[in-house]
Amino acid sequence: MSVMELETQSQLSGEPQSIVNDFVINVATVNGSGSQTANTTIIRALFKMGIPVNGKNIFPSNISGLPTWFTIRVSKDGYTARRDKSEILVAFNSQTCDADLAALEPGAVCLHPEDMRFVNKRSDVIYYGLPVKALTKEAQVEPKLKDYIANMVYVGALVKLLDIEPQKVKDALSFHFRGKAKPIAINYEIVEKAANWVGENLKKLDPYKVEAMNATTDKILIDGNTAGGLGSIFGGVTLVAWYPITPSTSLVDAINDYLPSLRRDPETGKATYAVIQAEDELAAAGTIIGAGWAGARAMTATSGPGISLMTEFSGLGYFAEVPAVIWDIMRMGPSTGLPTRVSQGDVLKVYYLGHGDTKHVVLLPGSMKECFQFGVEAFDLAERLQTPVFVLSDLDLGMNLWMTEQFDYPEKPIDRGKVLSAEDLTKLGGFARYKDVDNDGIGYRTLPGNPHPLAAYFTRGTGHDEQASYSERPDHWLANLERLARKHNTARTIVPKPVIDSKPGAKVGIIAYGSVDPSVIEARDMLREQGVETSYMRLRALPLGEEVREFIGQHDVCYVVELNFDGQMHQLVQLHTPEYAMRLRSIAHCDGLPLTARFISEKITAKEQK
Amino acid sequence: MSVMELETQSQLSGEPQSIVNDFVINVATVNGSGSQTANTTIIRALFKMGIPVNGKNIFPSNISGLPTWFTIRVSKDGYTARRDKSEILVAFNSQTCDADLAALEPGAVCLHPEDMRFVNKRSDVIYYGLPVKALTKEAQVEPKLKDYIANMVYVGALVKLLDIEPQKVKDALSFHFRGKAKPIAINYEIVEKAANWVGENLKKLDPYKVEAMNATTDKILIDGNTAGGLGSIFGGVTLVAWYPITPSTSLVDAINDYLPSLRRDPETGKATYAVIQAEDELAAAGTIIGAGWAGARAMTATSGPGISLMTEFSGLGYFAEVPAVIWDIMRMGPSTGLPTRVSQGDVLKVYYLGHGDTKHVVLLPGSMKECFQFGVEAFDLAERLQTPVFVLSDLDLGMNLWMTEQFDYPEKPIDRGKVLSAEDLTKLGGFARYKDVDNDGIGYRTLPGNPHPLAAYFTRGTGHDEQASYSERPDHWLANLERLARKHNTARTIVPKPVIDSKPGAKVGIIAYGSVDPSVIEARDMLREQGVETSYMRLRALPLGEEVREFIGQHDVCYVVELNFDGQMHQLVQLHTPEYAMRLRSIAHCDGLPLTARFISEKITAKEQK
Amino acid sequence: MTTEARPTSEGNKKLNLLGLDRAEYKGRPSTLCSGCGHDSISSQVIAVAWELSLDANRIIKMSGIGCSSKSPAYFLNRSHGFNTLHGRMPAVTTGALMANRDLKAIAVSGDGDTGSIGLGQYKHLLRRNLPMVYIIENNGVYGLTKGQFSATADEGQVLKYAGTNEFPAIDLCMEAIISNCGFVARSFAGDAKQVRELLKAAMSFEGTAVLDIISPCVTFNNHDESTKSYPYGKAHEERLQDISFIPTFNEVQVEMNEGDALDVKLHDGPVVRLRKLTADDHDPTNKYSALKILEESNEKHEFITGLLYINENRRTLADVEHLVDEPLATLPQEKVRPSREALDKLMKSML
Amino acid sequence: MTTEARPTSEGNKKLNLLGLDRAEYKGRPSTLCSGCGHDSISSQVIAVAWELSLDANRIIKMSGIGCSSKSPAYFLNRSHGFNTLHGRMPAVTTGALMANRDLKAIAVSGDGDTGSIGLGQYKHLLRRNLPMVYIIENNGVYGLTKGQFSATADEGQVLKYAGTNEFPAIDLCMEAIISNCGFVARSFAGDAKQVRELLKAAMSFEGTAVLDIISPCVTFNNHDESTKSYPYGKAHEERLQDISFIPTFNEVQVEMNEGDALDVKLHDGPVVRLRKLTADDHDPTNKYSALKILEESNEKHEFITGLLYINENRRTLADVEHLVDEPLATLPQEKVRPSREALDKLMKSML
Ligand SMILES: Cc1ncc(C[n+]2csc(CCOP(=O)(O)OP(=O)(O)O)c2C)c(N)n1
Ligand SMILES: Cc1ncc(C[n+]2csc(CCOP(=O)(O)OP(=O)(O)O)c2C)c(N)n1
Ligand code: SF4
Ligand code: SF4
Ligand SMILES: [Mg+2]
Ligand SMILES: [Mg+2]
């Protein structure tokens, strides 16, 4: 039932019927004010209570002083998608308090510092004013930390109002401060104070509360960039070359954080890896191409503008057939766009990255597990296919907090692909670098340093024959491109297959990928309630395979749902299945925020119910 | 009739029936040996005789010492497309003489220096050995010029054998040497000597000869880069920033050659233009974006690798809405590819150039006249649409010699687009840079230096509102992208329309663009002879318009013919007309050489005649 | 372009020669961290522009990407601005200034924007010599991406987030000097007066003037040990000279040249007066002496500020290219489209 | 890596310490113009590699794009080679050398490839200091694109096709020195012996050694007046020193150090002996003296060649990054994939 109805109800009964584990908290603060600690404390405490949660940070592209919002979705049903309305507003930013207030639905809750001045205070919202200054006055911290701990006041208030287990808040704080007693104590003291004050001074008028569940047992909370970084480490990365850019930076940060403990040589303590901060993305791309050529498992992570700068090197990697892994944590483009907002706008660009006839292998993780798993597999695919492999994640997956089952240890041994040793060469009596020996489009390569006198070959981005010698001959050029096309078809068969959930009798199919997944899952439930049964195919890689054709063939209409303006995947799917061009519909939206389930279901019902 | 039949005939009659103005001469030499002079002399002499000709230079990517071929097509019917077989070989390169010889059809002719050693001399070819050394011995030139004039020997031989008018050869030489008496005399002397020697010592055994026509009256011979350079100058270019790259360099060379005489201020003698050789393509792109922003008619010319490096700036130009003109003289890609070989491989890449949701305006000249005309119009479109406009030419159009009618003087006055003067601002009392006042998606801009106190605005590649102020608001972002989409649709209606030749009752349509045009024209005649009537739509710009949909709708099947591997335009047409996806077939080929009519007609008949 | 404010009282507002109040030279409110060195530089730009009565309409504000590169939004609202791409401001500025030779650019960049991704464009811009003030707000880190080391960070420096910097620092002043830049100065955001006087001189310099200003990042690089911090700068700054800018019209002052002061006269009249403050015999008109003092101070880990090198003998690009006097941007059709006859003649010549 | 050929007669073939004939160090036939300076440099590389008995399998040949960058195809067929992208060889080489620290690179670039499009990467490569010989085949023009001026062309130089160069030349040696490169030399393709001795020293140097070799483009820039031409070089070359490379094993020679000769000992034993040939008191171990002599010779339009600066005190990037001794490229799975337990522990810690 809607909050509206509740309102009226509670007016009658005077005693609101409670809404348990199913609401959204929107914390509005100023960035750089340390609210992250407070917000992660709340979300982790709820998580530790066994309640499904998801946290999304909507932050500005500057370092401090601008508005930022952290939304916590609490969902007993386990939905993790963004929802556009929130029931509980923590209005701790005077710049935006009125706009934030105006955005609330009637009957919603608003926590705020008691001295917060609203221009027009709505009458249909429940207010809880908090004496922030008073509660933090005696705290034993240096002045500049005062603001930080002030955020603990709303944590304490929520603990009381929502009935969050205090012990879990302690646990959350100790997780955050890695067990350091002092900060834990200082912060918890405020939480307790605030909770007590609320208990003694406020009457709860709203219906929202939480109750312990066991829906998060053995799960962890993590962001996709950390997951991807760990995947890269367990995938055996040996060289990282990068240039800082939001929102990809934290992926390399994670790698830097975990490498020392996981990848130092036990005897010598030396590094089995190199992380190089390049002077720009051209250099980062060039460095991993050089490293991949010489045999390293090399990677970089970047975002839109960096991808544009890597265009020429991506073409070289494709044509000279050099393995490398390139993560694109997608943000809003075109151009510099909005660095701290999410999109899936680089799909077309990356698939065709490079001038001339270029087509790349692209992985599309849709969960924390896949960020980890594809972090591992990207290297195997790159070395097997001897080509740059792109991993397209985005800001929502990469920088927000997601629940996930623990990651599985990679069972498949590392695949270094077709590399000839000196012994091989002795057996074979030589080799032709670009000869399609196995008819899969993939030649055999040697690594520099191979001591065999016949090991050397010359790599170039210009025309070459099977022996890798320079050639301008038309037949050589054509044969080479035809082999590369064969290789692309080989890739088609070995990249991760789509995940398909076909509902018998469903006439409507949904095709999506990446961070849109949770919204689609929720939207399908909404649609089902409205009598629209749907099948679902979540794409996990490019190039597209036969399954895509089959799936579309089984449905009257397929909606390609994505977070960009041009319906980029819709275009690629249409090109892949011209025979079904008219069955495909594009649901593309891009305003910087993750898609909501409601948006998707409304779009589809709008089209299906006429 | 084929040369084969002729052979046999001539054996019988002993007196070959002559073949007039319908054959191909293939001159095989070493680059850097000065054969260009000889070859252009021949082709211009024929041209001056009123005979339709076309010359194509197949040259290596180095400076001297490697094989190069110059093919001259002589066609009474006016065909200018490349033909894969040649009737007359001038074998002046010992490195390739045997391969060149082997490639000849039986009955063909081979001119060669008498001392040229063929490994296996074919018996079914007519040979004319020439005493090159003897004929050039007494020439009064410095030793290093000896090789150069040696090429005049085959000119002379052809004059005699083909019956070329000597006076026209003189005219051609004087055209080449801009009337300089000495070099004309020196070269002509050799031509005459050789002609006489042939007359006195050789018996003509082949059927090939030329006869004067009047098919070239008032026409000129020119290459597309010169045409494009002149177009840019008459289009009012004021700033050129570039970085050398084959095959685009000669476009800027032409601009540099003609600017001083055409665009110096008559009074002061000062330049009304600036040509800046940048340090690379990133800088070249940045420079024209800065210049276009400040009000210059700015352009650059580049090729594949340069386009890749211009990706980020192209996205900025699109999103910040800055006019600029970018010529891409396409060569073989991916990667460095083959710098001296032709392709149409950058179509997809350029249309989508930039990360995020980017789509550009692209012009596709298909003739010398259009290289000139689009050189002019590109600036008007760029300033009208306030966006980078790309002109996609290629090596075949750009660097080879084509007959063309003289260029028409641009009648439309220069269009500077929506620029507000100080007076306008006083009237309007201000402006909003990105407001869609006219509902065509195009806002009004001011130029730096405008003295009005309200003239200034702030340009950025980040999110912005109508006033050009920084904004991260979802609604602002969406509104902006929607306006850009409207602008793209405006472009759709004002870019050059396709040239359509619909044949009543034709079930087969051909869609092509650019340098492929002459091959399609000839192929259609071949197909007609075989009973396959075709309609033809030559695309001249992106985005595609409604005419494309209509044309396809009128035919059972449409072949998209292009010079790349992936059928890039085929993909764009399919995306434009999903309803006709299954009517479209791709005929894409890419081996570095211009398409032949035979190839196209065989592909189509193969599909149509079963 | 350089004239100085004479107090005219209109109400209680102080107006400059253009009759403009200081506020007219302001920009939008800054969104940088409070205390950021960049903001203090912005306020000096505002002060100088007002004092010199600069015509904002003939100034363009150019920048790359970074916290520093956001600065142009925070001064001179009345000037056109372009926040371009990371490391590519030099190319865009080159195009803009060639399109309209009446413009002068105030360009702001960061140490990452100029020293890392933009080093090549920086050096090539200096080779071309365009009329602009190139301000590098140098904090030794990438502020906007949260504090990684930039190429100007000191070798061996340690930061909590970024760890230890193992690479030698790039000295952007030395780079400018060997790239034949004619005006090279180093300053410190905490030294308002010096920044102001150098800005005035730079604005009057015909050609590219580089100001490498140490501008502390209070959020990521402001510890006492950091040579890019306020505490360090305040404690260690060694001014080479006491600099004062003397606008054209005050001929008098220029005459009464005192003993140890060196007066450098700029092309259109104004004078930069340098009163030596240190022992060493640095001659700012001598390229080689500038290289020497930089090399030495680097070895001695000294933080010297002041005008390192000045030499106005190079022509700017517009002159090198022999441009017409009017801006290319606004040339009428008659000037940019050759005549019908010209095309005709051309075509005939190709027959 | 440095040992010298002792004549062993096997048949009439002269074999080096690896028992290899000189021909084994050859490359493919050159496709450059006959007489191109680049080809003479290639033959010196072949000579030196053979004389030093280099193991071709541990050398990688790297280049960008240009006539010069084609050179690696014309020497050391037995070494892996990578003809990368225009101006981007430094980044690719950095990756390759980090992937396998046992490799040494012989890199060839042009003045356009390094001085124009590649200037930024060149400078940042030198900051990182990788084990390689960086040869710049400097002809002042873009040869492969038919003779436009590059950034090293002399100001005021005139060429038939390119016209007049209005911009000051970039001195790639000076650039290298201020970028803290530890081995900086200039030579002339026409001076075979000097090129050879410098190459030997460079091959033995631990770190990046820059050889800026004037290498005439006989097709586009070889007129007597051109400072990049054979005639000019032959007429004006001024050798700073007479250089001889003394490999490790000849201890004797190193002892008998003569009066005016300076012996510079390299990390693993060999010695570079420099016998002064000019009056000026240049000390090649002093950065500042190197800057001075370059600055002066530029002003005096002198063409000095020789070892300008040498200083082996910097660590190479592999050491800075504390890499394991084995090549990263060939580490076995046990070394690069953490254990099942490690993942388990990690996951638990996140519960
Ligand atoms: C092509 C590209 N790469 C990376 C980024 C991300 N980025 C934004 S600002 C910045 C560094 C800014 O450092 P600096 O120039 O020193 O400015 P500061 O923030 O320190 O003032 C980077 C790497 C970008 N915007 N574009
Ligand atoms: C991105 C890119 N831009 C331009 C070119 C065209 N190009 C090839 S070589 C070259 C210049 C080479 O000059 P230099 O490095 O001096 O070598 P040289 O030929 O003189 O030996 C250029 C501009 C290219 N290959 N790639
Ligand atoms: S992060 Fe540093 S540089 Fe950026 S605004 Fe804050 S203080 Fe200034
Ligand atoms: S053009 Fe010049 S640089 Fe290139 S190969 Fe010929 S001589 Fe050498
Ligand atoms: Mg910085
Ligand atoms: Mg060169």
PDB file of N, CA, C and O in Angstrom, chain D residues 284-316:
ATOM      1  N   PRO D 284      81.940  16.231 -18.836  1.00  0.00           N
ATOM      2  CA  PRO D 284      80.742  15.471 -19.222  1.00  0.00           C
ATOM      3  C   PRO D 284      80.041  14.816 -18.032  1.00  0.00           C
ATOM      4  O   PRO D 284      78.952  14.272 -18.199  1.00  0.00           O
ATOM      5  N   THR D 285      80.649  14.880 -16.850  1.00  0.00           N
ATOM      6  CA  THR D 285      79.939  14.303 -15.701  1.00  0.00           C
ATOM      7  C   THR D 285      79.166  15.398 -14.966  1.00  0.00           C
ATOM      8  O   THR D 285      78.528  15.150 -13.956  1.00  0.00           O
ATOM      9  N   ASN D 286      79.242  16.595 -15.491  1.00  0.00           N
ATOM     10  CA  ASN D 286      78.566  17.721 -14.851  1.00  0.00           C
ATOM     11  C   ASN D 286      77.414  18.230 -15.719  1.00  0.00           C
ATOM     12  O   ASN D 286      77.619  18.799 -16.795  1.00  0.00           O
ATOM     13  N   LYS D 287      76.209  18.023 -15.238  1.00  0.00           N
ATOM     14  CA  LYS D 287      74.982  18.345 -15.960  1.00  0.00           C
ATOM     15  C   LYS D 287      75.003  19.798 -16.445  1.00  0.00           C
ATOM     16  O   LYS D 287      74.722  20.108 -17.604  1.00  0.00           O
ATOM     17  N   TYR D 288      75.435  20.639 -15.511  1.00  0.00           N
ATOM     18  CA  TYR D 288      75.376  22.059 -15.720  1.00  0.00           C
ATOM     19  C   TYR D 288      76.392  22.497 -16.778  1.00  0.00           C
ATOM     20  O   TYR D 288      76.087  23.299 -17.664  1.00  0.00           O
ATOM     21  N   SER D 289      77.530  21.851 -16.772  1.00  0.00           N
ATOM     22  CA  SER D 289      78.531  22.124 -17.799  1.00  0.00           C
ATOM     23  C   SER D 289      78.010  21.679 -19.163  1.00  0.00           C
ATOM     24  O   SER D 289      78.266  22.317 -20.192  1.00  0.00           O
ATOM     25  N   ALA D 290      77.238  20.605 -19.161  1.00  0.00           N
ATOM     26  CA  ALA D 290      76.674  20.105 -20.420  1.00  0.00           C
ATOM     27  C   ALA D 290      75.667  21.110 -20.974  1.00  0.00           C
ATOM     28  O   ALA D 290      75.680  21.435 -22.165  1.00  0.00           O
ATOM     29  N   LEU D 291      74.819  21.627 -20.085  1.00  0.00           N
ATOM     30  CA  LEU D 291      73.851  22.626 -20.535  1.00  0.00           C
ATOM     31  C   LEU D 291      74.593  23.837 -21.104  1.00  0.00           C
ATOM     32  O   LEU D 291      74.248  24.365 -22.160  1.00  0.00           O
ATOM     33  N   LYS D 292      75.648  24.211 -20.409  1.00  0.00           N
ATOM     34  CA  LYS D 292      76.410  25.394 -20.798  1.00  0.00           C
ATOM     35  C   LYS D 292      76.979  25.223 -22.208  1.00  0.00           C
ATOM     36  O   LYS D 292      76.740  26.042 -23.093  1.00  0.00           O
ATOM     37  N   ILE D 293      77.674  24.109 -22.429  1.00  0.00           N
ATOM     38  CA  ILE D 293      78.345  23.951 -23.722  1.00  0.00           C
ATOM     39  C   ILE D 293      77.314  23.869 -24.857  1.00  0.00           C
ATOM     40  O   ILE D 293      77.527  24.396 -25.958  1.00  0.00           O
ATOM     41  N   LEU D 294      76.170  23.290 -24.575  1.00  0.00           N
ATOM     42  CA  LEU D 294      75.122  23.219 -25.607  1.00  0.00           C
ATOM     43  C   LEU D 294      74.557  24.607 -25.897  1.00  0.00           C
ATOM     44  O   LEU D 294      74.464  25.045 -27.044  1.00  0.00           O
ATOM     45  N   GLU D 295      74.231  25.317 -24.822  1.00  0.00           N
ATOM     46  CA  GLU D 295      73.683  26.660 -24.973  1.00  0.00           C
ATOM     47  C   GLU D 295      74.660  27.535 -25.774  1.00  0.00           C
ATOM     48  O   GLU D 295      74.275  28.205 -26.728  1.00  0.00           O
ATOM     49  N   GLU D 296      75.930  27.440 -25.423  1.00  0.00           N
ATOM     50  CA  GLU D 296      76.929  28.259 -26.125  1.00  0.00           C
ATOM     51  C   GLU D 296      77.075  27.844 -27.585  1.00  0.00           C
ATOM     52  O   GLU D 296      77.026  28.680 -28.479  1.00  0.00           O
ATOM     53  N   SER D 297      77.204  26.554 -27.815  1.00  0.00           N
ATOM     54  CA  SER D 297      77.406  26.116 -29.203  1.00  0.00           C
ATOM     55  C   SER D 297      76.175  26.464 -30.051  1.00  0.00           C
ATOM     56  O   SER D 297      76.297  26.816 -31.214  1.00  0.00           O
ATOM     57  N   ASN D 298      74.979  26.412 -29.438  1.00  0.00           N
ATOM     58  CA  ASN D 298      73.786  26.820 -30.182  1.00  0.00           C
ATOM     59  C   ASN D 298      73.899  28.288 -30.571  1.00  0.00           C
ATOM     60  O   ASN D 298      73.639  28.663 -31.720  1.00  0.00           O
ATOM     61  N   GLU D 299      74.308  29.099 -29.612  1.00  0.00           N
ATOM     62  CA  GLU D 299      74.422  30.529 -29.920  1.00  0.00           C
ATOM     63  C   GLU D 299      75.458  30.771 -31.007  1.00  0.00           C
ATOM     64  O   GLU D 299      75.241  31.522 -31.939  1.00  0.00           O
ATOM     65  N   LYS D 300      76.578  30.053 -30.901  1.00  0.00           N
ATOM     66  CA  LYS D 300      77.652  30.242 -31.892  1.00  0.00           C
ATOM     67  C   LYS D 300      77.424  29.426 -33.157  1.00  0.00           C
ATOM     68  O   LYS D 300      78.286  29.365 -34.033  1.00  0.00           O
ATOM     69  N   HIS D 301      76.254  28.778 -33.251  1.00  0.00           N
ATOM     70  CA  HIS D 301      75.974  27.926 -34.412  1.00  0.00           C
ATOM     71  C   HIS D 301      77.110  26.949 -34.682  1.00  0.00           C
ATOM     72  O   HIS D 301      77.551  26.778 -35.811  1.00  0.00           O
ATOM     73  N   GLU D 302      77.605  26.353 -33.624  1.00  0.00           N
ATOM     74  CA  GLU D 302      78.624  25.325 -33.796  1.00  0.00           C
ATOM     75  C   GLU D 302      77.964  23.954 -33.808  1.00  0.00           C
ATOM     76  O   GLU D 302      76.897  23.764 -33.226  1.00  0.00           O
ATOM     77  N   PHE D 303      78.605  23.024 -34.492  1.00  0.00           N
ATOM     78  CA  PHE D 303      78.097  21.656 -34.551  1.00  0.00           C
ATOM     79  C   PHE D 303      79.034  20.767 -33.738  1.00  0.00           C
ATOM     80  O   PHE D 303      79.997  20.225 -34.264  1.00  0.00           O
ATOM     81  N   ILE D 304      78.763  20.686 -32.430  1.00  0.00           N
ATOM     82  CA  ILE D 304      79.646  19.874 -31.594  1.00  0.00           C
ATOM     83  C   ILE D 304      79.100  18.459 -31.477  1.00  0.00           C
ATOM     84  O   ILE D 304      77.886  18.242 -31.443  1.00  0.00           O
ATOM     85  N   THR D 305      80.004  17.501 -31.463  1.00  0.00           N
ATOM     86  CA  THR D 305      79.607  16.106 -31.283  1.00  0.00           C
ATOM     87  C   THR D 305      80.436  15.495 -30.159  1.00  0.00           C
ATOM     88  O   THR D 305      81.476  16.023 -29.793  1.00  0.00           O
ATOM     89  N   GLY D 306      79.923  14.396 -29.641  1.00  0.00           N
ATOM     90  CA  GLY D 306      80.634  13.693 -28.589  1.00  0.00           C
ATOM     91  C   GLY D 306      79.720  13.359 -27.426  1.00  0.00           C
ATOM     92  O   GLY D 306      78.495  13.519 -27.515  1.00  0.00           O
ATOM     93  N   LEU D 307      80.324  12.900 -26.350  1.00  0.00           N
ATOM     94  CA  LEU D 307      79.563  12.556 -25.157  1.00  0.00           C
ATOM     95  C   LEU D 307      79.345  13.824 -24.345  1.00  0.00           C
ATOM     96  O   LEU D 307      80.284  14.384 -23.787  1.00  0.00           O
ATOM     97  N   LEU D 308      78.112  14.291 -24.296  1.00  0.00           N
ATOM     98  CA  LEU D 308      77.828  15.569 -23.638  1.00  0.00           C
ATOM     99  C   LEU D 308      77.673  15.395 -22.143  1.00  0.00           C
ATOM    100  O   LEU D 308      78.113  16.216 -21.351  1.00  0.00           O
ATOM    101  N   TYR D 309      77.018  14.319 -21.759  1.00  0.00           N
ATOM    102  CA  TYR D 309      76.745  14.140 -20.337  1.00  0.00           C
ATOM    103  C   TYR D 309      76.663  12.663 -20.001  1.00  0.00           C
ATOM    104  O   TYR D 309      76.064  11.887 -20.748  1.00  0.00           O
ATOM    105  N   ILE D 310      77.272  12.277 -18.923  1.00  0.00           N
ATOM    106  CA  ILE D 310      77.168  10.893 -18.470  1.00  0.00           C
ATOM    107  C   ILE D 310      77.120  10.837 -16.950  1.00  0.00           C
ATOM    108  O   ILE D 310      77.881  11.529 -16.268  1.00  0.00           O
ATOM    109  N   ASN D 311      76.163  10.071 -16.444  1.00  0.00           N
ATOM    110  CA  ASN D 311      75.966   9.975 -15.007  1.00  0.00           C
ATOM    111  C   ASN D 311      75.101   8.744 -14.770  1.00  0.00           C
ATOM    112  O   ASN D 311      73.928   8.733 -15.121  1.00  0.00           O
ATOM    113  N   GLU D 312      75.707   7.736 -14.176  1.00  0.00           N
ATOM    114  CA  GLU D 312      75.009   6.440 -14.082  1.00  0.00           C
ATOM    115  C   GLU D 312      74.332   6.252 -12.727  1.00  0.00           C
ATOM    116  O   GLU D 312      74.001   5.145 -12.337  1.00  0.00           O
ATOM    117  N   ASN D 313      74.104   7.369 -12.004  1.00  0.00           N
ATOM    118  CA  ASN D 313      73.656   7.193 -10.617  1.00  0.00           C
ATOM    119  C   ASN D 313      72.178   6.849 -10.450  1.00  0.00           C
ATOM    120  O   ASN D 313      71.749   6.509  -9.357  1.00  0.00           O
ATOM    121  N   ARG D 314      71.371   6.963 -11.507  1.00  0.00           N
ATOM    122  CA  ARG D 314      69.948   6.688 -11.325  1.00  0.00           C
ATOM    123  C   ARG D 314      69.627   5.203 -11.472  1.00  0.00           C
ATOM    124  O   ARG D 314      70.233   4.503 -12.274  1.00  0.00           O
ATOM    125  N   ARG D 315      68.632   4.740 -10.720  1.00  0.00           N
ATOM    126  CA  ARG D 315      68.168   3.366 -10.860  1.00  0.00           C
ATOM    127  C   ARG D 315      67.246   3.267 -12.067  1.00  0.00           C
ATOM    128  O   ARG D 315      66.590   4.245 -12.426  1.00  0.00           O
ATOM    129  N   THR D 316      67.201   2.100 -12.672  1.00  0.00           N
ATOM    130  CA  THR D 316      66.258   1.932 -13.778  1.00  0.00           C
ATOM    131  C   THR D 316      64.882   1.587 -13.192  1.00  0.00           C
ATOM    132  O   THR D 316      64.769   1.190 -12.027  1.00  0.00           O
TER     133      THR D 316
END
